[in-house]
Every structure is written in structure tokens, then in C-alpha cells.
Coordinates of C-alpha atoms (C1' of nucleotides) in Angstrom, one line a residue:
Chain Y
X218 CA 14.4 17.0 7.6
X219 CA 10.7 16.2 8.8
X220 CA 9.9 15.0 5.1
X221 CA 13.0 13.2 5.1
X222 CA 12.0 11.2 8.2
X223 CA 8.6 10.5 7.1
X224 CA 9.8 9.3 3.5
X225 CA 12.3 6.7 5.7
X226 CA 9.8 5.6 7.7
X227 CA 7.6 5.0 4.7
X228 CA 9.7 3.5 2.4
X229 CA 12.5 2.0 4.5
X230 CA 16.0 2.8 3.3
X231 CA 16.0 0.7 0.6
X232 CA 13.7 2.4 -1.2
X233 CA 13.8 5.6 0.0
X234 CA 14.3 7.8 -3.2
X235 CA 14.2 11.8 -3.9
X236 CA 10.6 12.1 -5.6
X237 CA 9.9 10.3 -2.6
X238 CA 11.2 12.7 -0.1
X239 CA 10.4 15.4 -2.3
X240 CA 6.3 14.3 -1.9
X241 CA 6.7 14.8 1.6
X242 CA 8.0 18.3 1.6
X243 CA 5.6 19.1 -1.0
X244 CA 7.8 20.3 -3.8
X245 CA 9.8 18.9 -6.6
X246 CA 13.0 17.0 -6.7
X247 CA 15.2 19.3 -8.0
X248 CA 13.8 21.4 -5.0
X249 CA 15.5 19.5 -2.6
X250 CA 18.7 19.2 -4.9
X251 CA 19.0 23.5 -4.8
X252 CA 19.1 22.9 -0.5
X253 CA 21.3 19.5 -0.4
X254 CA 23.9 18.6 -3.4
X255 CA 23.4 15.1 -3.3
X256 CA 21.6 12.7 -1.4
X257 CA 24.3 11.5 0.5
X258 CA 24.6 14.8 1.8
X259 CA 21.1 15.5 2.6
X260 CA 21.4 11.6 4.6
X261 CA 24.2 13.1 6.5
X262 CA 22.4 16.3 7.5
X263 CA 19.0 14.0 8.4
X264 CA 21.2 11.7 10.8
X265 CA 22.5 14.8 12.6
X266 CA 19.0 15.9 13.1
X267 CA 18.0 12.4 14.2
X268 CA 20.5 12.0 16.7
X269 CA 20.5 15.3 18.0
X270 CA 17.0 14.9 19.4
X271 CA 18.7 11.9 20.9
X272 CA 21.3 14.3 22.3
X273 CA 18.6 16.6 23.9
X274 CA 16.6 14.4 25.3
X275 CA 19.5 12.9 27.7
X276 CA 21.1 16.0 28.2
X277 CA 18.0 17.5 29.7
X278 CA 17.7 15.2 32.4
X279 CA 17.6 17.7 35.6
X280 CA 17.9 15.7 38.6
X281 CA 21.4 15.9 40.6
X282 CA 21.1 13.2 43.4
X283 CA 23.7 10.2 41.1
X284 CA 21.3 7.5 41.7
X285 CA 18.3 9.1 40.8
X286 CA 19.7 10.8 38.1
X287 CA 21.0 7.2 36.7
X288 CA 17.3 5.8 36.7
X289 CA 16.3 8.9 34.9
X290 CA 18.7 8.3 32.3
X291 CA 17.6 4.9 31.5
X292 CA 13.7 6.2 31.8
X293 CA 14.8 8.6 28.7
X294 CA 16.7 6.1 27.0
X295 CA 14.1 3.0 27.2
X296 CA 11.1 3.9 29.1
X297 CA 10.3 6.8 26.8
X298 CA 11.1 5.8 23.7
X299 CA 8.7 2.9 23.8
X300 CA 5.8 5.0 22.4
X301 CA 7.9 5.7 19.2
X302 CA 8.0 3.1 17.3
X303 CA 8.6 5.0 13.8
X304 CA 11.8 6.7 15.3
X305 CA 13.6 3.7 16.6
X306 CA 12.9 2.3 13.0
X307 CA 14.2 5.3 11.4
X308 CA 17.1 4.9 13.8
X309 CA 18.2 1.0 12.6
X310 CA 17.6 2.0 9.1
X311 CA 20.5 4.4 9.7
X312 CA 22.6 2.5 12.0
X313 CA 22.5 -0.2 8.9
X314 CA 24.4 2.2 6.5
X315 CA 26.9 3.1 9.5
X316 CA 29.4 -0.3 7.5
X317 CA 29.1 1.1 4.3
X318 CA 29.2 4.9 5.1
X319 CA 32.1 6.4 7.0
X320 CA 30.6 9.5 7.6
X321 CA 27.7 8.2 9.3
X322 CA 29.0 5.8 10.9
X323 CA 31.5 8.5 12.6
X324 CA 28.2 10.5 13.5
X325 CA 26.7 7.1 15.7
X326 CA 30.2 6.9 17.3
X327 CA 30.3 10.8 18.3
X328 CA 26.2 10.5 19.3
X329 CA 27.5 7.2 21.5
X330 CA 30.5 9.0 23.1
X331 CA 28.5 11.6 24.1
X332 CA 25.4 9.9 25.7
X333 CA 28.1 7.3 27.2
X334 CA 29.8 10.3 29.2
X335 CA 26.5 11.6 30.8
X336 CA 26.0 7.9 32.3
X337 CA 29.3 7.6 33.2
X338 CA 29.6 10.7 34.7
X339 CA 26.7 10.2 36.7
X340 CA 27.8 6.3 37.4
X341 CA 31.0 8.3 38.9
X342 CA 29.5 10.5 40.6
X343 CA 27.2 7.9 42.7
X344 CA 30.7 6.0 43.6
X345 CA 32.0 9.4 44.8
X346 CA 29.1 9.5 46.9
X347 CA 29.7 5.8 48.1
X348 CA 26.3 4.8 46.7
X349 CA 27.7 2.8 44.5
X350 CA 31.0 0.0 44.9
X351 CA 34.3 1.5 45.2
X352 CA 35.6 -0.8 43.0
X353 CA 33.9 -0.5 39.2
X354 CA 34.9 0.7 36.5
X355 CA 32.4 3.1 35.2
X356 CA 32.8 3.2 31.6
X357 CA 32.7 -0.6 31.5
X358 CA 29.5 -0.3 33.4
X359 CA 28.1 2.4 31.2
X360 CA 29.2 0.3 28.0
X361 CA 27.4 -2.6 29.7
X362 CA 24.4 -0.7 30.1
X363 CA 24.4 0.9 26.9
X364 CA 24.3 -2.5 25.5
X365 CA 21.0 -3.4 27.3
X366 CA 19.9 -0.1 25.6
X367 CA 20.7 -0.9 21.8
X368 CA 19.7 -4.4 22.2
X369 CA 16.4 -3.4 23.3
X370 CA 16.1 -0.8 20.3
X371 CA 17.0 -3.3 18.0
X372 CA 14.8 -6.2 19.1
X373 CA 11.6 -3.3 19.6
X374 CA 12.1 -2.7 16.4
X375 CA 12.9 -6.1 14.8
X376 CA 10.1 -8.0 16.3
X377 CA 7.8 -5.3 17.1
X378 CA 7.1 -6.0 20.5
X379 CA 7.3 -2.7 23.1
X380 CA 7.8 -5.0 26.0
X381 CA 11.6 -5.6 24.5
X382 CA 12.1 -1.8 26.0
X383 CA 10.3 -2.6 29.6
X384 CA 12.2 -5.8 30.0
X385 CA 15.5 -4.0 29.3
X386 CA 14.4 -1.2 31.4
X387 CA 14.0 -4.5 34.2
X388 CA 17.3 -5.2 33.3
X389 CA 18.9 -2.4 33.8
X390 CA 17.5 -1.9 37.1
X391 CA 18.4 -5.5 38.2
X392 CA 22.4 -4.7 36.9
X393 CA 22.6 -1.5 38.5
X394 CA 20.9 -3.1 42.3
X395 CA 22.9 -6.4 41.7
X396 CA 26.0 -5.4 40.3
X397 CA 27.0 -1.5 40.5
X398 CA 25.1 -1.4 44.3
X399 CA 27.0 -4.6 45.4
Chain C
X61 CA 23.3 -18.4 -1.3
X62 CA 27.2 -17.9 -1.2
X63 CA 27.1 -15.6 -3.8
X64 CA 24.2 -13.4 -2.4
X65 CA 25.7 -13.5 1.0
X66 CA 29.4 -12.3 -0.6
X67 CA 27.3 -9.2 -2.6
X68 CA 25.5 -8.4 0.3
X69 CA 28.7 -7.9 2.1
X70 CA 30.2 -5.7 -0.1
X71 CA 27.1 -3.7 -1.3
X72 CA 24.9 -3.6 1.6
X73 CA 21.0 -4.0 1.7
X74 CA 20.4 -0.6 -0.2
X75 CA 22.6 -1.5 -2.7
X76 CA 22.3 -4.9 -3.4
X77 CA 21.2 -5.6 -7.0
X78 CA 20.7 -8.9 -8.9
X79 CA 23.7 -8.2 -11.3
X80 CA 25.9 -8.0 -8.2
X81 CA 24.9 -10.9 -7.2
X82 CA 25.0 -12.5 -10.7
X83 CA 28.4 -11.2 -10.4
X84 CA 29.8 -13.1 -7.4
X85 CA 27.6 -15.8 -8.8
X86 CA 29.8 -16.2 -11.9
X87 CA 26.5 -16.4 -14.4
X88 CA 24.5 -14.1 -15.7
X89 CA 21.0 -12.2 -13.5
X90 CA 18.8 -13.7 -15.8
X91 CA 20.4 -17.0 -14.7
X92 CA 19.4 -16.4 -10.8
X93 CA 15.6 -15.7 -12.2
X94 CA 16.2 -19.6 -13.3
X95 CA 15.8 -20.5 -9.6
X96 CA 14.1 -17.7 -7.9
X97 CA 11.1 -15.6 -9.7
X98 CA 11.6 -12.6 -7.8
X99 CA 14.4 -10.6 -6.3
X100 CA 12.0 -10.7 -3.0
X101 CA 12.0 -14.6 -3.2
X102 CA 16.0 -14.7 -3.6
X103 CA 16.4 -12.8 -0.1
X104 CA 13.8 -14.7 1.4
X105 CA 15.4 -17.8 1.0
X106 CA 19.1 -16.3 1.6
X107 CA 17.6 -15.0 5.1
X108 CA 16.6 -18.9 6.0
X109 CA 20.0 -20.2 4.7
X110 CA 21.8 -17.4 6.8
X111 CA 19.3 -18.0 9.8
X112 CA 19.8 -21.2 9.7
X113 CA 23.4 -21.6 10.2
X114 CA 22.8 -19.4 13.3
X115 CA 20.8 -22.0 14.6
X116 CA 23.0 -24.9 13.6
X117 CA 25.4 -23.1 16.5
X118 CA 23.3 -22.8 19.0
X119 CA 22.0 -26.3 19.1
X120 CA 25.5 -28.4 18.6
X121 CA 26.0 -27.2 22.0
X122 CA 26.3 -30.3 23.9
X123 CA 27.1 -29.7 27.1
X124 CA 24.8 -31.5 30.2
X125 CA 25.6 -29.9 33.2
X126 CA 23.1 -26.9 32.8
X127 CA 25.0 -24.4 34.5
X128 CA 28.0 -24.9 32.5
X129 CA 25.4 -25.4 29.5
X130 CA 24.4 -21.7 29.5
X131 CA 27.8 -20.8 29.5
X132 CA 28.0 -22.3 26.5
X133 CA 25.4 -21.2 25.0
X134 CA 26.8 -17.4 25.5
X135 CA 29.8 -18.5 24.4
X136 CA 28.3 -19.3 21.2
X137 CA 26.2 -16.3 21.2
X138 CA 28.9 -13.8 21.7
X139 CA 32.7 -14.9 21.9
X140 CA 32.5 -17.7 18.8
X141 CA 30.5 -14.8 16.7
X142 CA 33.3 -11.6 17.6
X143 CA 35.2 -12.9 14.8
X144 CA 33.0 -12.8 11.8
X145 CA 32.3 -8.8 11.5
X146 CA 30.7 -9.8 7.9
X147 CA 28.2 -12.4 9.5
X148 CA 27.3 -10.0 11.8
X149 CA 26.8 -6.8 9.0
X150 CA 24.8 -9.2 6.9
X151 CA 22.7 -10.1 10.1
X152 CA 22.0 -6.4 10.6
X153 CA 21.3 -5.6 7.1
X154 CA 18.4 -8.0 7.3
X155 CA 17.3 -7.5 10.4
X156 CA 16.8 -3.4 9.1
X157 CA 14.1 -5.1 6.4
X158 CA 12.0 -6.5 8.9
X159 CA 9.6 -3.5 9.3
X160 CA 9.0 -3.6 6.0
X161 CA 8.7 -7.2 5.2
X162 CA 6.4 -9.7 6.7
X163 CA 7.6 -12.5 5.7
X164 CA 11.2 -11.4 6.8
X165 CA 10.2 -10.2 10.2
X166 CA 8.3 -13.5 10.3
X167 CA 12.0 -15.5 9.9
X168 CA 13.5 -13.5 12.7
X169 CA 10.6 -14.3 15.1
X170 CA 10.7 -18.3 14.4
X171 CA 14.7 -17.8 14.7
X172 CA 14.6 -16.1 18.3
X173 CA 11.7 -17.9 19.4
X174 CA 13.9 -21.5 18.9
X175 CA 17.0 -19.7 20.6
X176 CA 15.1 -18.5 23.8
X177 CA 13.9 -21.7 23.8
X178 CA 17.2 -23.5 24.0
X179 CA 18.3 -20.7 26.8
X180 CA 15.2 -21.1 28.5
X181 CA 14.7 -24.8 29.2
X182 CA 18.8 -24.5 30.3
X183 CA 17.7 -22.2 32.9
X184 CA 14.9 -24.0 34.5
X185 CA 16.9 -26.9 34.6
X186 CA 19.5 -25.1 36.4
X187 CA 16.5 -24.0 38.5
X188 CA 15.5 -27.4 38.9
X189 CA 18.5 -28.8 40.5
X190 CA 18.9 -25.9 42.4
X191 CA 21.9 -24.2 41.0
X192 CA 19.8 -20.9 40.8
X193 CA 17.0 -19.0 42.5
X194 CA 13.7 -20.8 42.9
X195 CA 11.7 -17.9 42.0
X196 CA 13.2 -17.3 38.5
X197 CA 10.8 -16.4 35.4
X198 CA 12.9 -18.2 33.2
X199 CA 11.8 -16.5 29.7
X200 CA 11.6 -13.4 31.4
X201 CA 15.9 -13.8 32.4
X202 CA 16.0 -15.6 28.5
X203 CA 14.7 -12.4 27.4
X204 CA 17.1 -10.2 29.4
X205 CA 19.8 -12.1 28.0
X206 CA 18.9 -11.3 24.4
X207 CA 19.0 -8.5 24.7
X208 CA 22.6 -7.8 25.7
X209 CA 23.6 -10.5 22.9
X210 CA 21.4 -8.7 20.2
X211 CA 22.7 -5.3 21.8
X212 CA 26.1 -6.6 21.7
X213 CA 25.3 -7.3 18.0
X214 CA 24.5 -4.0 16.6
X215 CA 27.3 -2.2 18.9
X216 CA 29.5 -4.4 17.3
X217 CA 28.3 -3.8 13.4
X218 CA 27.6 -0.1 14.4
X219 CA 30.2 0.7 15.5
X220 CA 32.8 -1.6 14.7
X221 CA 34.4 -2.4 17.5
X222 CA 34.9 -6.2 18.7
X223 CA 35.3 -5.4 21.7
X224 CA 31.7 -5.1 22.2
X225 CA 31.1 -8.6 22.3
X226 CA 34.1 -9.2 25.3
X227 CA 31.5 -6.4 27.1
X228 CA 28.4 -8.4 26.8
X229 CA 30.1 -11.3 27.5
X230 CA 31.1 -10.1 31.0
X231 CA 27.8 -8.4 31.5
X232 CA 25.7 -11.9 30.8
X233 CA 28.1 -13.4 33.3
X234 CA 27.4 -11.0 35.9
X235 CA 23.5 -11.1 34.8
X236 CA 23.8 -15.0 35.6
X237 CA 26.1 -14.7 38.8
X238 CA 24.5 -11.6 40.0
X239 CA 20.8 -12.2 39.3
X240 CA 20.7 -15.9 38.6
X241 CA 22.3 -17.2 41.1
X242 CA 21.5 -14.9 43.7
Chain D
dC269 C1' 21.4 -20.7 -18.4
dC270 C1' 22.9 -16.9 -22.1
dT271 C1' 21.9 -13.0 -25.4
dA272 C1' 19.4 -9.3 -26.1
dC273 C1' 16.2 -6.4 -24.6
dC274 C1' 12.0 -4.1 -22.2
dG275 C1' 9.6 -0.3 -19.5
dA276 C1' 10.3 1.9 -15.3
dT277 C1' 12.7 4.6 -12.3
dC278 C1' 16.8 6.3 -10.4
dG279 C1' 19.9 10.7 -9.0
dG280 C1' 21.0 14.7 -10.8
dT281 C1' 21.0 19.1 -14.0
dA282 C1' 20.1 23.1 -17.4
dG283 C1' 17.6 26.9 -18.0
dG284 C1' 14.6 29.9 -16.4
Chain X
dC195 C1' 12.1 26.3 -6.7
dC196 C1' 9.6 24.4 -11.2
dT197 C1' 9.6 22.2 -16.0
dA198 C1' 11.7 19.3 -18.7
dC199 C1' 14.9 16.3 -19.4
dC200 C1' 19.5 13.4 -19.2
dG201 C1' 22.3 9.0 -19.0
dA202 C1' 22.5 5.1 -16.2
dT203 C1' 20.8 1.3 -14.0
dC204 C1' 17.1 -1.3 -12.1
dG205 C1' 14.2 -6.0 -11.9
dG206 C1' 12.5 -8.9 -15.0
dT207 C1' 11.5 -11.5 -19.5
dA208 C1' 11.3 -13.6 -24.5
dG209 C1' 13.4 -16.8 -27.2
dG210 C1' 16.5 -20.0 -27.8

DNA sequence: CCTACCGATCGGTAGG
DNA sequence: CCTACCGATCGGTAGG
């Protein structure tokens, strides 16, 4: 998996081969071919081990009090992502098979489902607590803000500039004060 | 152009050979070589032709009234674009090649920076007469709404779900009502 | 712009 | 998990 990701990052997915990935790891080809069938298969197994470091590091996000915990949320999801260049690229490179490949493309929709019910949980949670307006609706919120999220990734990793993921994490802040606060 | 655009489609990036686009071209590969040396030449000049019909939309927009302008302008950004899941796969498909080629990320920079520009001088106008805040950093709000269209965008090819676009089109309203106009 | 073809490289496998 | 190798296909070109 490790030489996986540093073959993709590398290469791109375009030209990511096996003798590439198979460099990485240090061994042969047919080395990687006796632990994965195909390479569609060892894709598949890579994406789950990208996104589940996705998956922990949301998850792991201790605070209780709903507000706080929001901001914390969004600190994982933007904030601390903006030092990794190489794994948001990884990320797009994958996310850019998800029309051609039902299987991962199924994977991003269960990794999106799952980070979406943390935040809207937590969005429900600070309405409960009348922090927030009695009136939202917080999975159209949460979609919302997931959207700042991915178009932040995608322009971080498009242009190259890390101030896409500080002015989304401005964003965010602003939606959440002027919209989910009002 | 037509013919790489259709290949790209149905192949995706990764899979996108000259023969498939000879194919949807009707001739034979050796016949694209004719007008483009390399395969890298070909793309570069298909991401220009596909660019620029993004930027043909944006500026036909001819609405005075700035407010009503950058309404427009979103309009054009998100609703007028929910239909053409293609245009949008073949936007992201190029967009993944960017990290690894200049001269492609270079075409998305001169693309976004003439789009925020468009946004941005429609926002200080509406700042000029008064319709929003005086204390605006107009690129700074251009920015935050790029990235829920460009967010929007991927959510949309990622996942394949239209209704992504509806989501960021309410959010950028409430960005501009909420934030904007406050 | 086609026919015919090139060397290089691809994903994958047999046999050990 | 390696050596050795397979058929298929890649981008590109010579000659017309």
C-alpha cells in the first residue's frame, strides 16, 4: 500500500504501472501479482487504505461541546490537510477513476456518507442545544459544507496553492456564524 | 477536438489512446500525428479548446445591474453546467493531470484567474453602489465562491449526483445574502 | 492522410 | 517471491 502511494504520487495515474509500483516495494512484479490478482484489485484495496486514514482522522476528533466539536471537524478536514500536498493529489487521482470504475466510485460514496454523518450529527446536536437555528436542515448544511471541503481539495491540488485550504477553512467559519448561527 | 473530447468521455484520462481517438475521429492515428507531433501536444490544445468554451459562458453574461450580474454569473457556473455530466468528467479528468503537467496546470491557472476576474470586478461594483458591505475583500469573497463551484464540480463527477450543483447553488446564495450583503 | 511497421512497454503467468 | 517470458497494445514514423 505505502509503495502503491508513492508510485501514484510519482507517476500520476496515468502512468502508474506495476514495475513501477513494484520498484517501490522493492521486489519484482510478479511479486505484487502473488498478493493482489490484478491491478484493479490491488487499486481497490489502495483506495480503502487511502480513505480509511481519512476515516480515522475525523472519527478521532474528541471534543463533545457541538460547536466546538464542528470547528474541529473542519480543522481536520482543511486546516490539517494543508501540509500534505502529495495525499490530496493521490486523493484526485483516484476520485478521477470514480466515472469509469464502479467499485471505486462506491468506496468515495461510502467514505462521504460516513464523514457526512459525523458533521451532521454534531450540526444536530448544536441545534438540540439551541446553539444553532431551530430551523436548518442539517444534512443540507453538512452537504454544503462538505462542498467548501472538496472544492478546496480540488483547487489545493489543481493550482497548488495551500491558501485554497485556509480560505475555505474562512469560509466555513463565515457559513457556520452567518448562516447555521442566524 | 470533437473526437478527443467524445474518446476522452468514454475512455477516461488513463485510458485514452491515440487509436481511440483516431477512432471517434473516423481516420487513422497516424492521421492525428498529421496535425499534432505528439500525443502531449494533442491534449494540450484539446484542454484550450475545452477551456475555452468555459469561458465563452462566463463572459456572454450580460447583465448590468451587478447584483443581479453575480447571480448570473452563478447561474452559469453551476445550474446551466448540472446538465452536462460529460463536460464536467472531462473537466475533471484534466484537472487530475495538472500535478504532473506544467503546461496543463498553467491552462487552468490563466482559466480561473479570467473567471475570478469577471466575479470579482461584479462584486466591487456591487460594493460600489452600495448593495454590499463596504469592507469586502472582493477576491478574497471571489475566491470563497470558487470554491463551492469547483467543490460542487467534483461532488458532482465523484459522485454522480446532480444534485450537488442545486446544493452549491443555494449555498453561494446564502454566501452572498448572508456574508455579502450583511 | 493511409499502409505497414517499429521498438518499447504494458499486465499478467508458468515454473520453480 | 524470482526468472524468464508471453501476447497485446502503446506512441510514433517511413514512404508514398
Amino acid at each position: 500500500m505505502r509503495a502503491t502511494y508513492r508510485a501514484l504520487c510519482e507517476h500520476g495515474y496515468a502512468e502508474l504501472t506495476m514495475r513501477a509500483i513494484a520498484e517501490e516495494y522493492g521486489k519484482t512484479a510478479a511479486a505484487i501479482h502473488y498478493h493482489y490478482e490484478t491491478k484493479d484489485e490491488l487499486l481497490v484495496a489502495f483506495l480503502e487504505y487511502l480513505l480509511d486514514q481519512f476515516a480515522e482522522d475525523v472519527r478521532e476528533v474528541g471534543t463533545d461541546d457541538p460547536a466546538e466539536r464542528l470547528g474541529a471537524l473542519l480543522d481536520r478536514l482543511l486546516v490539517e490537510r494543508a501540509d500534505d500536498y502529495d495525499f490530496m493529489v493521490a486523493l484526485l487521482e483516484m476520485r478521477a477513476q470514480a466515472p469509469y470504475e464502479d467499485a471505486i466510485r462506491a468506496q468515495f460514496v461510502h467514505n462521504d456518507e460516513y464523514v457526512r454523518s459525523l458533521v451532521s450529527e454534531t450540526i444536530a446536536d448544536a441545534m438540540a442545544q439551541g446553539v444553532f437555528a431551530d430551523d436548518l436542515d442539517p444534512e443540507r448544511a453538512t452537504r454544503a459544507l462538505m462542498t467548501i471541503v472538496d472544492g478546496a481539495r480540488t483547487r489545493f491540488v489543481v493550482y497548488g496553492r495551500q491558501e485554497a485550504m485556509f480560505v475555505a477553512r474562512e469560509m466555513a467559519a463565515a457559513y457556520v456564524s452567518g448562516v447555521l448561527e442566524a
